[in-house]
PDB file of C-alpha atoms in Angstrom:
ATOM      1  CA  MET A  28     156.917  83.310 -73.047  1.00  0.00           C
ATOM      2  CA  TRP A  29     154.965  80.431 -74.323  1.00  0.00           C
ATOM      3  CA  LEU A  30     152.773  80.687 -71.315  1.00  0.00           C
ATOM      4  CA  LEU A  31     152.225  84.321 -71.916  1.00  0.00           C
ATOM      5  CA  LEU A  32     151.213  83.659 -75.520  1.00  0.00           C
ATOM      6  CA  CYS A  33     148.792  80.920 -74.475  1.00  0.00           C
ATOM      7  CA  HIS A  34     147.363  83.170 -71.831  1.00  0.00           C
ATOM      8  CA  LEU A  35     146.860  86.017 -74.294  1.00  0.00           C
ATOM      9  CA  PHE A  36     145.416  83.645 -76.860  1.00  0.00           C
ATOM     10  CA  LEU A  37     142.852  82.200 -74.427  1.00  0.00           C
ATOM     11  CA  TRP A  38     141.735  85.568 -73.128  1.00  0.00           C
ATOM     12  CA  ARG A  39     141.506  87.155 -76.474  1.00  0.00           C
ATOM     13  CA  PRO A  40     137.898  87.254 -77.685  1.00  0.00           C
ATOM     14  CA  SER A  41     137.503  84.928 -80.573  1.00  0.00           C
ATOM     15  CA  PRO A  42     134.697  84.910 -83.131  1.00  0.00           C
ATOM     16  CA  LEU A  43     133.746  81.449 -81.889  1.00  0.00           C
ATOM     17  CA  ALA A  44     133.224  82.663 -78.314  1.00  0.00           C
ATOM     18  CA  ALA A  45     130.981  85.474 -79.591  1.00  0.00           C
ATOM     19  CA  LYS A  46     128.915  82.985 -81.557  1.00  0.00           C
ATOM     20  CA  VAL A  47     128.591  80.725 -78.525  1.00  0.00           C
ATOM     21  CA  ALA A  48     127.447  83.643 -76.388  1.00  0.00           C
ATOM     22  CA  ALA A  49     124.888  84.681 -79.038  1.00  0.00           C
ATOM     23  CA  LEU A  50     123.653  81.103 -79.251  1.00  0.00           C
ATOM     24  CA  GLU A  51     123.293  80.858 -75.465  1.00  0.00           C
ATOM     25  CA  GLU A  52     121.347  84.121 -75.443  1.00  0.00           C
ATOM     26  CA  ALA A  53     119.050  82.885 -78.236  1.00  0.00           C
ATOM     27  CA  VAL A  54     118.470  79.608 -76.369  1.00  0.00           C
ATOM     28  CA  GLU A  55     117.587  81.527 -73.172  1.00  0.00           C
ATOM     29  CA  GLU A  56     115.117  83.681 -75.126  1.00  0.00           C
ATOM     30  CA  LEU A  57     113.532  80.601 -76.727  1.00  0.00           C
ATOM     31  CA  LEU A  58     113.255  78.919 -73.322  1.00  0.00           C
ATOM     32  CA  GLY A  59     111.455  82.016 -71.999  1.00  0.00           C
ATOM     33  CA  GLN A  60     109.053  81.968 -74.949  1.00  0.00           C
ATOM     34  CA  LEU A  61     108.516  78.225 -74.464  1.00  0.00           C
ATOM     35  CA  GLU A  62     107.693  78.784 -70.810  1.00  0.00           C
ATOM     36  CA  ALA A  63     105.197  81.509 -71.738  1.00  0.00           C
ATOM     37  CA  PHE A  64     103.663  79.200 -74.350  1.00  0.00           C
ATOM     38  CA  CYS A  65     103.353  76.378 -71.802  1.00  0.00           C
ATOM     39  CA  GLY A  66     101.612  78.778 -69.407  1.00  0.00           C
ATOM     40  CA  LEU A  67      99.210  79.794 -72.144  1.00  0.00           C
ATOM     41  CA  THR A  68      98.377  76.184 -73.038  1.00  0.00           C
ATOM     42  CA  GLU A  69      97.806  75.392 -69.354  1.00  0.00           C
ATOM     43  CA  ALA A  70      95.413  78.361 -69.103  1.00  0.00           C
ATOM     44  CA  ILE A  71      93.563  77.108 -72.182  1.00  0.00           C
ATOM     45  CA  ARG A  72      93.329  73.625 -70.684  1.00  0.00           C
ATOM     46  CA  SER A  73      91.915  74.951 -67.435  1.00  0.00           C
ATOM     47  CA  ASP A  74      89.388  77.113 -69.316  1.00  0.00           C
ATOM     48  CA  THR A  75      88.413  74.114 -71.414  1.00  0.00           C
ATOM     49  CA  SER A  76      87.953  71.997 -68.289  1.00  0.00           C
ATOM     50  CA  GLU A  77      85.799  74.712 -66.756  1.00  0.00           C
ATOM     51  CA  ILE A  78      83.686  74.879 -69.892  1.00  0.00           C
ATOM     52  CA  LEU A  79      83.297  71.110 -70.034  1.00  0.00           C
ATOM     53  CA  GLU A  80      82.500  70.709 -66.354  1.00  0.00           C
ATOM     54  CA  GLU A  81      80.405  73.813 -65.622  1.00  0.00           C
ATOM     55  CA  THR A  82      79.188  75.693 -68.654  1.00  0.00           C
ATOM     56  CA  ILE A  83      78.067  72.834 -70.905  1.00  0.00           C
ATOM     57  CA  PRO A  84      75.719  71.338 -68.271  1.00  0.00           C
ATOM     58  CA  LEU A  85      74.167  74.796 -67.833  1.00  0.00           C
ATOM     59  CA  ILE A  86      73.711  75.065 -71.574  1.00  0.00           C
ATOM     60  CA  LYS A  87      72.108  71.612 -71.670  1.00  0.00           C
ATOM     61  CA  ASP A  88      69.666  72.661 -68.937  1.00  0.00           C
ATOM     62  CA  LYS A  89      68.758  75.778 -70.900  1.00  0.00           C
ATOM     63  CA  VAL A  90      68.257  73.683 -74.044  1.00  0.00           C
ATOM     64  CA  LEU A  91      65.802  71.444 -72.163  1.00  0.00           C
ATOM     65  CA  GLU A  92      63.951  74.512 -70.870  1.00  0.00           C
ATOM     66  CA  MET A  93      63.807  75.942 -74.380  1.00  0.00           C
ATOM     67  CA  ASN A  94      62.460  72.640 -75.717  1.00  0.00           C
ATOM     68  CA  HIS A  95      59.576  72.957 -73.227  1.00  0.00           C
ATOM     69  CA  VAL A  96      59.005  76.536 -74.397  1.00  0.00           C
ATOM     70  CA  TYR A  97      59.039  75.399 -78.028  1.00  0.00           C
ATOM     71  CA  ALA A  98      56.503  72.674 -77.201  1.00  0.00           C
ATOM     72  CA  LYS A  99      54.239  75.287 -75.586  1.00  0.00           C
ATOM     73  CA  ILE A 100      54.611  77.514 -78.644  1.00  0.00           C
ATOM     74  CA  ASP A 101      53.691  74.599 -80.922  1.00  0.00           C
ATOM     75  CA  LYS A 102      50.583  73.923 -78.820  1.00  0.00           C
ATOM     76  CA  LEU A 103      49.636  77.600 -78.929  1.00  0.00           C
ATOM     77  CA  GLU A 104      50.082  77.654 -82.712  1.00  0.00           C
ATOM     78  CA  ALA A 105      47.778  74.647 -83.027  1.00  0.00           C
ATOM     79  CA  PHE A 106      45.274  76.330 -80.715  1.00  0.00           C
ATOM     80  CA  VAL A 107      45.372  79.563 -82.743  1.00  0.00           C
ATOM     81  CA  LYS A 108      44.822  77.613 -85.972  1.00  0.00           C
ATOM     82  CA  MET A 109      41.831  75.833 -84.424  1.00  0.00           C
ATOM     83  CA  VAL A 110      40.361  79.127 -83.168  1.00  0.00           C
ATOM     84  CA  ALA A 111      40.914  80.717 -86.587  1.00  0.00           C
ATOM     85  CA  HIS A 112      39.057  77.818 -88.183  1.00  0.00           C
ATOM     86  CA  HIS A 113      36.141  78.215 -85.754  1.00  0.00           C
ATOM     87  CA  VAL A 114      36.069  81.990 -86.254  1.00  0.00           C
ATOM     88  CA  SER A 115      35.925  81.648 -90.040  1.00  0.00           C
ATOM     89  CA  PHE A 116      33.185  79.005 -89.671  1.00  0.00           C
ATOM     90  CA  LEU A 117      31.137  81.287 -87.412  1.00  0.00           C
ATOM     91  CA  GLU A 118      31.775  84.257 -89.680  1.00  0.00           C
ATOM     92  CA  GLU A 119      30.348  82.293 -92.600  1.00  0.00           C
ATOM     93  CA  GLN A 120      27.294  81.422 -90.527  1.00  0.00           C
ATOM     94  CA  VAL A 121      26.822  85.063 -89.488  1.00  0.00           C
ATOM     95  CA  LEU A 122      27.019  86.171 -93.110  1.00  0.00           C
ATOM     96  CA  GLU A 123      24.523  83.478 -94.065  1.00  0.00           C
ATOM     97  CA  ALA A 124      22.167  84.562 -91.277  1.00  0.00           C
ATOM     98  CA  GLU A 125      22.480  88.213 -92.273  1.00  0.00           C
ATOM     99  CA  LYS A 126      21.698  87.272 -95.846  1.00  0.00           C
ATOM    100  CA  SER A 127      18.671  85.220 -94.906  1.00  0.00           C
ATOM    101  CA  HIS A 128      17.254  87.724 -92.376  1.00  0.00           C
ATOM    102  CA  GLY A 129      18.019  90.957 -94.180  1.00  0.00           C
ATOM    103  CA  THR A 130      19.967  92.419 -91.273  1.00  0.00           C
ATOM    104  CA  PHE A 131      22.166  94.398 -93.595  1.00  0.00           C
ATOM    105  CA  LEU A 132      19.139  95.981 -95.291  1.00  0.00           C
ATOM    106  CA  ASN A 133      17.589  96.882 -91.948  1.00  0.00           C
ATOM    107  CA  ALA A 134      20.858  98.435 -90.790  1.00  0.00           C
ATOM    108  CA  VAL A 135      21.084 100.491 -93.986  1.00  0.00           C
ATOM    109  CA  CYS A 136      17.492 101.627 -93.596  1.00  0.00           C
ATOM    110  CA  LYS A 137      18.068 102.710 -90.031  1.00  0.00           C
ATOM    111  CA  LEU A 138      21.233 104.450 -91.050  1.00  0.00           C
ATOM    112  CA  PHE A 139      19.537 106.479 -93.779  1.00  0.00           C
ATOM    113  CA  GLN A 140      16.176 106.581 -91.975  1.00  0.00           C
ATOM    114  CA  CYS A 141      14.395 105.253 -94.959  1.00  0.00           C
ATOM    115  CA  ALA A 142      11.382 104.017 -93.028  1.00  0.00           C
ATOM    116  CA  THR A 143       9.159 106.321 -95.044  1.00  0.00           C
ATOM    117  CA  ILE A 144      10.111 104.835 -98.409  1.00  0.00           C
ATOM    118  CA  PRO A 145       7.699 101.966 -99.072  1.00  0.00           C
ATOM    119  CA  SER A 146       9.920 100.175-101.604  1.00  0.00           C
ATOM    120  CA  PHE A 147      12.491  99.329 -98.929  1.00  0.00           C
ATOM    121  CA  LYS A 148       9.854  98.258 -96.416  1.00  0.00           C
ATOM    122  CA  ASN A 149       8.101  95.861 -98.674  1.00  0.00           C
ATOM    123  CA  SER A 150      11.121  94.492-100.504  1.00  0.00           C
ATOM    124  CA  ARG A 151      11.220  91.384 -98.328  1.00  0.00           C
ATOM    125  CA  PRO A 152       8.345  89.532 -96.843  1.00  0.00           C
ATOM    126  CA  PRO A 153       8.443  89.048 -93.077  1.00  0.00           C
ATOM    127  CA  SER A 154      10.602  86.039 -92.437  1.00  0.00           C
ATOM    128  CA  VAL A 155       9.642  83.092 -90.341  1.00  0.00           C
ATOM    129  CA  ALA A 156      11.623  82.861 -87.104  1.00  0.00           C
ATOM    130  CA  HIS A 157      14.467  80.455 -87.618  1.00  0.00           C
ATOM    131  CA  SER A 158      16.070  78.631 -84.772  1.00  0.00           C
ATOM    132  CA  TYR A 159      19.812  78.551 -84.593  1.00  0.00           C
ATOM    133  CA  ASP A 160      21.776  75.666 -83.175  1.00  0.00           C
ATOM    134  CA  LEU A 161      25.174  76.670 -81.909  1.00  0.00           C
ATOM    135  CA  PRO A 162      27.827  74.396 -83.416  1.00  0.00           C
ATOM    136  CA  LYS A 163      30.126  72.399 -81.197  1.00  0.00           C
ATOM    137  CA  LEU A 164      33.084  74.663 -80.548  1.00  0.00           C
ATOM    138  CA  TYR A 165      36.091  74.579 -78.317  1.00  0.00           C
ATOM    139  CA  ARG A 166      36.014  75.648 -74.710  1.00  0.00           C
ATOM    140  CA  THR A 167      38.858  77.874 -73.618  1.00  0.00           C
ATOM    141  CA  GLU A 168      38.782  76.245 -70.181  1.00  0.00           C
ATOM    142  CA  ASP A 169      39.721  72.942 -71.788  1.00  0.00           C
ATOM    143  CA  TYR A 170      42.954  74.445 -73.067  1.00  0.00           C
ATOM    144  CA  PHE A 171      43.675  76.910 -70.286  1.00  0.00           C
ATOM    145  CA  PRO A 172      42.292  75.484 -67.023  1.00  0.00           C
ATOM    146  CA  MET A 173      41.458  78.038 -64.345  1.00  0.00           C
ATOM    147  CA  ASN A 174      43.849  76.449 -61.804  1.00  0.00           C
ATOM    148  CA  TYR A 175      46.637  76.814 -64.396  1.00  0.00           C
ATOM    149  CA  VAL A 176      45.841  80.510 -64.903  1.00  0.00           C
ATOM    150  CA  ALA A 177      45.627  81.094 -61.135  1.00  0.00           C
ATOM    151  CA  HIS A 178      48.970  79.292 -60.667  1.00  0.00           C
ATOM    152  CA  GLN A 179      50.541  81.507 -63.348  1.00  0.00           C
ATOM    153  CA  MET A 180      49.186  84.613 -61.644  1.00  0.00           C
ATOM    154  CA  LEU A 181      50.624  83.561 -58.290  1.00  0.00           C
ATOM    155  CA  ASN A 182      53.995  82.495 -59.700  1.00  0.00           C
ATOM    156  CA  PRO A 183      55.011  84.940 -62.411  1.00  0.00           C
ATOM    157  CA  GLU A 184      58.528  83.476 -62.674  1.00  0.00           C
ATOM    158  CA  ASP A 185      56.932  80.211 -63.875  1.00  0.00           C
ATOM    159  CA  ALA A 186      55.014  82.166 -66.488  1.00  0.00           C
ATOM    160  CA  ALA A 187      58.307  83.432 -67.897  1.00  0.00           C
ATOM    161  CA  ASN A 188      59.469  79.828 -68.361  1.00  0.00           C
TER     162      ASN A 188
END
């Protein structure tokens, strides 16, 4: 009988056995989640290695290319400023020449056909012919050589860079 009681007692589900089973199940679930987490971290590591080994050197190359583009833009800005200065200088000289030679008055007279009105004709005495010395200006060829332009025309992919 004692044996029968021990046998029944061992096979009878106890609250401790249920807790152990629940604990084992929870541990198995946590191990599965840990394995998934380890896989995720390994994927991140491999992506990071790829970025460090492949993508960053490409980005560095593009940065160097962009620095060359920025240098060209800076040179073009300086060139545009110089041209603007020369244009304003020449514009001042043209205005001065128009003032001194009465070109504006002649243009107005021709526009209104006022050749018959003597007050406009005789308002200025005939001017003495002035000579004009062209100031020293830039030459476009100095900044954009013809062989450079021809090279850019032949190789349009270099022009994009």
